[in-house]
Amino acid sequence: MSSTSYAVVGGGAIGGTLAFHLARAGHHVTVVDADPAHVAAINEHGLILDRAGSPESVRLSAAVPDAFSGPLDRVLLAVKAQATESAARWLAPRLGPDGYVVSVQNGFNEPVLADHLGWERTLAAFVNIFADRTEPGVIADGGPGALVIGEPGGEPVSERVRLLVDDLQAWGPAQASDNVEGFLWAKAGFGAMLAATALADEAMADLIDRHRPAMRALAGEVFDVAHALGIRLEPFDAFNPDAFVRGSDRDELAQAVDRLTAWLRTQPKNRSGIWRDLAVRRREVEVTTHYDTVLAEADRLGIGTPVLRAVMAGLRELEDDPGSMSEQRIDELDRIAGSLV
């Protein structure tokens, strides 16, 4: 296999996981990260991926943005969603004319990148990787997930997408698709459920299992918007979005929740990254930025999203007072969902 050079901008959970596997496969990888301690640890000890207490290290170069000038060709962007704008401004003068940036982030960030880089230098991606950055230079592997790459706007799969997907087989079963948007909207429904679990300090699977009315309502609100936009939802991992669409068969929904929670219970990571940002790192969550697109489209289309808005409001409260996590907050979501039936 020939070696390719990649820059991974944002070396946290997702970026660090992909950087580790690409470097271990022999590619030249540079991690650019704003955390000096993370960068220093990588340069001193290598990037460490910890699988259930069995750490492995790989050598690669790392730099803070001010110490890296480029040029850049193939970039995996994995910063938090709220940092996309500033990252795009940083990338614009450093990215070669034939280079590209692929948003291996959560949310709908491709339009922001295209505003600064042009659509011709922007790739789309859907990511469902379970991982956490637990300390400087260390990524905890949280179990297998899904990764889909494509051209934006539903364009046919290109040669550059195929080559990137081939390289990403070093991580796992990455796929190419001409419907990344369908995966992103499906993930938005699933992600709304995971966001709700961060309102309490309990395992994701258990909370989803115990609060099925709220979870169905959350995914249903997101998928109301997706369907109004003409999006064809795509299933991934153990999540079947069609079962959560409003008006779907209740037995099919029950089976879908059973499959989803059973799968989540097999994952080493049992709490969301949103929970970790609040409970452990005590910092602003990115998920409220993720759903700006969903809520803006819902407003434009006149679609109600009361349960989703209640989740976002609760998370903003927890940013100021993470100690007030409580399952009662999710009980309230069930109440709101029940009042809508």
Tab-separated table of C-alpha atoms in Angstrom:
chain	number	residue	atom	x	y	z
A	1	MET	CA	0.000	0.000	0.000
A	2	SER	CA	1.337	3.434	-0.909
A	3	SER	CA	1.699	6.005	1.847
A	4	THR	CA	-0.457	9.153	1.801
A	5	SER	CA	-0.100	12.309	3.876
A	6	TYR	CA	-2.985	13.475	6.025
A	7	ALA	CA	-3.493	16.338	8.442
A	8	VAL	CA	-5.994	15.720	11.214
A	9	VAL	CA	-7.204	19.042	12.589
A	10	GLY	CA	-8.658	18.376	15.995
A	11	GLY	CA	-7.018	15.374	17.638
A	12	GLY	CA	-9.706	14.482	20.161
A	13	ALA	CA	-11.972	11.443	20.236
A	14	ILE	CA	-12.815	11.152	16.528
A	15	GLY	CA	-9.731	12.816	15.072
A	16	GLY	CA	-7.382	10.980	17.409
A	17	THR	CA	-8.948	7.614	16.605
A	18	LEU	CA	-8.612	8.101	12.840
A	19	ALA	CA	-5.119	9.595	13.144
A	20	PHE	CA	-3.956	6.592	15.165
A	21	HIS	CA	-5.164	4.042	12.628
A	22	LEU	CA	-3.935	5.950	9.572
A	23	ALA	CA	-0.482	6.388	11.125
A	24	ARG	CA	-0.298	2.763	12.216
A	25	ALA	CA	-1.066	1.750	8.610
A	26	GLY	CA	1.990	3.683	7.426
A	27	HIS	CA	0.500	6.986	6.326
A	28	HIS	CA	2.218	10.231	7.227
A	29	VAL	CA	-0.109	11.918	9.699
A	30	THR	CA	0.140	15.305	11.370
A	31	VAL	CA	-2.256	16.172	14.183
A	32	VAL	CA	-3.039	19.867	14.600
A	33	ASP	CA	-4.738	20.559	17.915
A	34	ALA	CA	-5.325	23.688	19.989
A	35	ASP	CA	-4.455	21.976	23.295
A	36	PRO	CA	-0.705	22.391	23.939
A	37	ALA	CA	-0.691	19.610	26.546
A	38	HIS	CA	-2.257	17.159	24.083
A	39	VAL	CA	0.256	18.131	21.403
A	40	ALA	CA	3.204	17.842	23.787
A	41	ALA	CA	2.103	14.399	24.997
A	42	ILE	CA	1.740	13.107	21.424
A	43	ASN	CA	5.174	14.390	20.432
A	44	GLU	CA	6.789	12.926	23.541
A	45	HIS	CA	5.044	9.572	23.894
A	46	GLY	CA	3.182	9.056	20.621
A	47	LEU	CA	-0.589	8.972	20.238
A	48	ILE	CA	-2.030	6.283	22.511
A	49	LEU	CA	-5.227	4.353	21.805
A	50	ASP	CA	-6.499	2.518	24.870
A	51	ARG	CA	-8.761	-0.456	24.207
A	52	ALA	CA	-10.263	-1.667	27.495
A	53	GLY	CA	-7.050	-1.095	29.411
A	54	SER	CA	-4.721	-2.326	26.640
A	55	PRO	CA	-2.960	0.784	25.323
A	56	GLU	CA	-1.103	0.943	22.015
A	57	SER	CA	1.061	3.830	20.853
A	58	VAL	CA	1.942	5.114	17.398
A	59	ARG	CA	4.449	7.796	16.500
A	60	LEU	CA	3.265	10.815	14.522
A	61	SER	CA	3.883	14.553	14.506
A	62	ALA	CA	1.660	17.064	16.266
A	63	ALA	CA	1.522	20.848	16.420
A	64	VAL	CA	-0.618	23.664	17.728
A	65	PRO	CA	-2.159	25.781	14.941
A	66	ASP	CA	0.200	28.735	15.398
A	67	ALA	CA	3.209	26.456	14.926
A	68	PHE	CA	1.954	24.854	11.711
A	69	SER	CA	1.999	26.670	8.395
A	70	GLY	CA	1.250	23.905	5.880
A	71	PRO	CA	0.768	23.435	3.049
A	72	LEU	CA	-2.171	21.065	3.399
A	73	ASP	CA	-3.587	18.601	0.904
A	74	ARG	CA	-5.869	16.033	2.569
A	75	VAL	CA	-7.441	17.219	5.817
A	76	LEU	CA	-9.698	15.387	8.236
A	77	LEU	CA	-11.439	18.083	10.282
A	78	ALA	CA	-12.538	16.839	13.716
A	79	VAL	CA	-12.885	19.962	15.837
A	80	LYS	CA	-16.024	20.614	17.876
A	81	ALA	CA	-18.872	21.949	15.752
A	82	GLN	CA	-18.749	25.423	17.306
A	83	ALA	CA	-15.091	25.734	16.254
A	84	THR	CA	-15.775	24.962	12.566
A	85	GLU	CA	-15.878	28.609	11.478
A	86	SER	CA	-12.519	29.506	13.026
A	87	ALA	CA	-10.966	26.272	11.762
A	88	ALA	CA	-12.186	26.976	8.220
A	89	ARG	CA	-10.620	30.442	8.335
A	90	TRP	CA	-7.337	28.886	9.485
A	91	LEU	CA	-7.456	26.225	6.774
A	92	ALA	CA	-8.322	28.496	3.841
A	93	PRO	CA	-4.870	30.015	3.203
A	94	ARG	CA	-3.064	26.727	3.882
A	95	LEU	CA	-5.093	24.312	1.749
A	96	GLY	CA	-3.724	23.570	-1.706
A	97	PRO	CA	-5.908	24.256	-4.763
A	98	ASP	CA	-6.463	20.519	-5.355
A	99	GLY	CA	-6.728	19.633	-1.683
A	100	TYR	CA	-9.867	18.894	0.317
A	101	VAL	CA	-11.254	19.016	3.833
A	102	VAL	CA	-13.645	16.315	5.029
A	103	SER	CA	-15.828	17.090	8.028
A	104	VAL	CA	-15.457	14.037	10.272
A	105	GLN	CA	-17.513	15.910	12.856
A	106	ASN	CA	-20.940	15.685	14.347
A	107	GLY	CA	-23.543	17.990	12.875
A	108	PHE	CA	-24.081	19.730	9.551
A	109	ASN	CA	-20.816	21.606	8.982
A	110	GLU	CA	-20.181	21.309	5.247
A	111	PRO	CA	-21.817	24.657	4.297
A	112	VAL	CA	-19.551	26.488	6.746
A	113	LEU	CA	-16.483	24.869	5.201
A	114	ALA	CA	-17.679	25.583	1.672
A	115	ASP	CA	-18.157	29.267	2.494
A	116	HIS	CA	-14.414	29.513	3.144
A	117	LEU	CA	-12.950	26.770	0.953
A	118	GLY	CA	-15.427	26.295	-1.893
A	119	TRP	CA	-17.594	23.229	-2.455
A	120	GLU	CA	-14.945	21.771	-4.748
A	121	ARG	CA	-12.578	21.441	-1.756
A	122	THR	CA	-15.211	20.155	0.700
A	123	LEU	CA	-16.154	16.523	1.339
A	124	ALA	CA	-19.062	15.283	3.454
A	125	ALA	CA	-18.915	12.599	6.118
A	126	PHE	CA	-21.112	10.824	8.610
A	127	VAL	CA	-19.368	9.595	11.752
A	128	ASN	CA	-20.609	7.356	14.551
A	129	ILE	CA	-17.337	6.549	16.303
A	130	PHE	CA	-17.447	5.736	20.011
A	131	ALA	CA	-14.347	7.162	21.702
A	132	ASP	CA	-13.204	9.673	24.335
A	133	ARG	CA	-10.051	11.690	24.869
A	134	THR	CA	-9.366	10.749	28.464
A	135	GLU	CA	-6.091	12.595	29.041
A	136	PRO	CA	-3.458	14.404	26.958
A	137	GLY	CA	-2.197	12.077	24.252
A	138	VAL	CA	-4.649	9.269	25.110
A	139	ILE	CA	-7.815	8.228	23.282
A	140	ALA	CA	-10.083	5.569	24.801
A	141	ASP	CA	-11.624	3.347	22.169
A	142	GLY	CA	-15.332	3.025	22.925
A	143	GLY	CA	-16.270	0.297	20.470
A	144	PRO	CA	-17.004	-0.044	16.750
A	145	GLY	CA	-19.200	2.358	14.824
A	146	ALA	CA	-19.846	3.672	11.332
A	147	LEU	CA	-18.075	6.075	8.960
A	148	VAL	CA	-19.423	7.162	5.562
A	149	ILE	CA	-17.708	9.555	3.120
A	150	GLY	CA	-19.138	11.234	0.028
A	151	GLU	CA	-19.234	14.280	-2.162
A	152	PRO	CA	-21.542	17.011	-0.847
A	153	GLY	CA	-24.988	17.559	-2.259
A	154	GLY	CA	-25.558	13.940	-3.247
A	155	GLU	CA	-23.034	14.045	-6.075
A	156	PRO	CA	-21.790	10.663	-7.390
A	157	VAL	CA	-18.963	9.007	-5.503
A	158	SER	CA	-15.672	10.376	-6.867
A	159	GLU	CA	-12.197	8.907	-7.192
A	160	ARG	CA	-10.910	11.014	-4.288
A	161	VAL	CA	-13.690	9.653	-2.089
A	162	ARG	CA	-12.841	6.073	-3.098
A	163	LEU	CA	-9.159	6.596	-2.335
A	164	LEU	CA	-9.908	8.123	1.068
A	165	VAL	CA	-12.313	5.311	1.943
A	166	ASP	CA	-9.662	2.770	0.922
A	167	ASP	CA	-7.168	4.384	3.285
A	168	LEU	CA	-9.742	4.532	6.090
A	169	GLN	CA	-10.098	0.755	5.980
A	170	ALA	CA	-7.114	0.961	8.342
A	171	TRP	CA	-9.680	2.097	10.928
A	172	GLY	CA	-12.559	-0.177	9.957
A	173	PRO	CA	-15.474	-0.573	7.541
A	174	ALA	CA	-15.601	2.954	6.122
A	175	GLN	CA	-18.039	3.312	3.222
A	176	ALA	CA	-18.560	5.620	0.242
A	177	SER	CA	-22.050	6.938	-0.459
A	178	ASP	CA	-23.895	9.439	-2.618
A	179	ASN	CA	-26.370	10.021	0.243
A	180	VAL	CA	-24.256	11.197	3.168
A	181	GLU	CA	-27.043	13.675	3.916
A	182	GLY	CA	-29.387	10.762	4.622
A	183	PHE	CA	-26.930	9.384	7.177
A	184	LEU	CA	-26.439	12.816	8.777
A	185	TRP	CA	-30.172	13.321	9.301
A	186	ALA	CA	-30.571	9.780	10.628
A	187	LYS	CA	-27.725	10.482	13.057
A	188	ALA	CA	-29.435	13.733	14.058
A	189	GLY	CA	-32.434	11.704	15.240
A	190	PHE	CA	-30.246	9.182	17.065
A	191	GLY	CA	-28.056	11.970	18.408
A	192	ALA	CA	-31.062	13.762	19.872
A	193	MET	CA	-31.760	10.639	21.908
A	194	LEU	CA	-28.158	10.457	23.111
A	195	ALA	CA	-28.269	14.173	23.962
A	196	ALA	CA	-31.306	13.528	26.143
A	197	THR	CA	-29.443	10.819	28.062
A	198	ALA	CA	-26.834	13.430	29.058
A	199	LEU	CA	-29.491	15.097	31.216
A	200	ALA	CA	-28.915	12.291	33.764
A	201	ASP	CA	-25.900	10.388	35.067
A	202	GLU	CA	-26.913	6.913	33.903
A	203	ALA	CA	-25.965	4.566	31.061
A	204	MET	CA	-27.315	5.600	27.654
A	205	ALA	CA	-28.922	2.240	26.929
A	206	ASP	CA	-30.795	2.145	30.235
A	207	LEU	CA	-32.167	5.667	29.849
A	208	ILE	CA	-33.290	5.082	26.269
A	209	ASP	CA	-34.947	1.846	27.374
A	210	ARG	CA	-36.783	3.469	30.294
A	211	HIS	CA	-37.898	6.598	28.435
A	212	ARG	CA	-39.236	5.323	25.131
A	213	PRO	CA	-41.961	7.994	24.728
A	214	ALA	CA	-39.404	10.803	24.886
A	215	MET	CA	-36.980	8.997	22.604
A	216	ARG	CA	-39.591	8.298	19.951
A	217	ALA	CA	-40.757	11.921	20.099
A	218	LEU	CA	-37.225	13.288	19.783
A	219	ALA	CA	-36.310	11.215	16.753
A	220	GLY	CA	-39.767	11.801	15.280
A	221	GLU	CA	-39.398	15.578	15.482
A	222	VAL	CA	-36.052	15.482	13.687
A	223	PHE	CA	-37.379	13.120	11.040
A	224	ASP	CA	-40.438	15.313	10.461
A	225	VAL	CA	-38.004	17.992	9.328
A	226	ALA	CA	-35.922	15.561	7.281
A	227	HIS	CA	-38.956	14.251	5.405
A	228	ALA	CA	-40.186	17.772	4.705
A	229	LEU	CA	-36.793	18.434	3.115
A	230	GLY	CA	-37.046	15.286	0.987
A	231	ILE	CA	-34.218	13.477	2.785
A	232	ARG	CA	-33.981	9.697	2.365
A	233	LEU	CA	-32.912	8.420	5.789
A	234	GLU	CA	-30.189	5.768	5.964
A	235	PRO	CA	-29.891	3.088	8.676
A	236	PHE	CA	-26.532	2.591	10.417
A	237	ASP	CA	-25.083	0.314	13.075
A	238	ALA	CA	-28.097	-0.918	15.091
A	239	PHE	CA	-30.245	2.160	14.430
A	240	ASN	CA	-33.226	1.898	12.051
A	241	PRO	CA	-34.501	5.470	11.568
A	242	ASP	CA	-37.673	4.417	9.729
A	243	ALA	CA	-38.946	2.729	12.886
A	244	PHE	CA	-38.872	6.102	14.703
A	245	VAL	CA	-40.727	8.066	12.049
A	246	ARG	CA	-44.010	9.474	13.287
A	247	GLY	CA	-46.856	7.069	12.563
A	248	SER	CA	-44.619	4.002	12.287
A	249	ASP	CA	-45.774	0.631	13.582
A	250	ARG	CA	-45.508	0.421	17.386
A	251	ASP	CA	-44.300	-3.192	17.373
A	252	GLU	CA	-41.606	-2.270	14.839
A	253	LEU	CA	-40.575	0.636	17.061
A	254	ALA	CA	-40.395	-1.574	20.162
A	255	GLN	CA	-38.206	-4.061	18.322
A	256	ALA	CA	-35.986	-1.259	17.013
A	257	VAL	CA	-35.465	0.128	20.516
A	258	ASP	CA	-34.716	-3.362	21.815
A	259	ARG	CA	-32.069	-3.876	19.108
A	260	LEU	CA	-30.567	-0.441	19.678
A	261	THR	CA	-30.292	-0.742	23.452
A	262	ALA	CA	-28.928	-4.290	23.204
A	263	TRP	CA	-26.202	-3.024	20.860
A	264	LEU	CA	-25.406	-0.028	23.055
A	265	ARG	CA	-24.932	-2.364	26.005
A	266	THR	CA	-22.155	-4.147	24.089
A	267	GLN	CA	-20.179	-0.891	23.722
A	268	PRO	CA	-17.400	-0.148	26.220
A	269	LYS	CA	-18.486	3.515	26.180
A	270	ASN	CA	-21.795	3.680	28.069
A	271	ARG	CA	-22.206	7.467	28.383
A	272	SER	CA	-22.182	10.061	25.631
A	273	GLY	CA	-19.481	12.575	24.814
A	274	ILE	CA	-22.042	15.234	25.758
A	275	TRP	CA	-22.262	13.766	29.258
A	276	ARG	CA	-18.456	13.752	29.471
A	277	ASP	CA	-18.216	17.410	28.414
A	278	LEU	CA	-20.653	18.349	31.176
A	279	ALA	CA	-19.794	15.973	34.026
A	280	VAL	CA	-16.043	15.509	33.552
A	281	ARG	CA	-14.607	18.336	31.456
A	282	ARG	CA	-17.073	20.970	32.691
A	283	ARG	CA	-17.206	22.758	29.369
A	284	GLU	CA	-19.701	23.990	26.791
A	285	VAL	CA	-21.315	21.214	24.762
A	286	GLU	CA	-21.301	21.246	20.984
A	287	VAL	CA	-24.663	19.552	20.554
A	288	THR	CA	-26.598	22.816	20.820
A	289	THR	CA	-24.681	23.964	17.723
A	290	HIS	CA	-25.484	20.680	15.916
A	291	TYR	CA	-29.212	21.280	16.182
A	292	ASP	CA	-29.188	24.906	15.018
A	293	THR	CA	-29.709	23.556	11.484
A	294	VAL	CA	-32.570	21.272	12.506
A	295	LEU	CA	-34.341	23.952	14.538
A	296	ALA	CA	-33.877	26.633	11.891
A	297	GLU	CA	-35.366	24.379	9.223
A	298	ALA	CA	-38.207	23.410	11.577
A	299	ASP	CA	-39.034	27.087	12.121
A	300	ARG	CA	-38.931	27.771	8.391
A	301	LEU	CA	-41.216	24.828	7.671
A	302	GLY	CA	-43.575	25.435	10.598
A	303	ILE	CA	-42.782	22.085	12.254
A	304	GLY	CA	-43.066	21.834	16.031
A	305	THR	CA	-40.066	20.539	17.995
A	306	PRO	CA	-40.997	20.982	21.677
A	307	VAL	CA	-39.192	17.903	23.021
A	308	LEU	CA	-35.973	18.666	21.139
A	309	ARG	CA	-36.073	22.277	22.342
A	310	ALA	CA	-36.555	21.075	25.919
A	311	VAL	CA	-33.435	18.899	25.608
A	312	MET	CA	-31.374	21.817	24.309
A	313	ALA	CA	-32.627	24.078	27.097
A	314	GLY	CA	-31.791	21.445	29.701
A	315	LEU	CA	-28.257	21.023	28.377
A	316	ARG	CA	-27.655	24.771	28.499
A	317	GLU	CA	-28.762	24.748	32.134
A	318	LEU	CA	-26.354	21.892	32.878
A	319	GLU	CA	-23.462	23.830	31.355
A	320	ASP	CA	-23.870	26.230	34.289
A	321	ASP	CA	-24.772	23.584	36.866
A	322	PRO	CA	-23.669	20.067	35.852
A	323	GLY	CA	-24.423	18.824	39.333
A	324	SER	CA	-28.139	19.141	38.603
A	325	MET	CA	-28.175	16.151	36.236
A	326	SER	CA	-31.245	14.102	37.089
A	327	GLU	CA	-33.456	11.479	35.499
A	328	GLN	CA	-36.371	13.705	36.480
A	329	ARG	CA	-35.343	15.890	33.548
A	330	ILE	CA	-36.034	12.969	31.198
A	331	ASP	CA	-39.268	12.179	33.029
A	332	GLU	CA	-40.316	15.689	32.029
A	333	LEU	CA	-39.507	14.900	28.393
A	334	ASP	CA	-41.810	11.869	28.635
A	335	ARG	CA	-44.525	14.156	29.997
A	336	ILE	CA	-44.118	16.625	27.129
A	337	ALA	CA	-44.147	13.789	24.598
A	338	GLY	CA	-47.278	12.326	26.171
A	339	SER	CA	-49.078	15.677	26.022
A	340	LEU	CA	-48.556	15.766	22.248
A	341	VAL	CA	-50.241	12.441	21.501
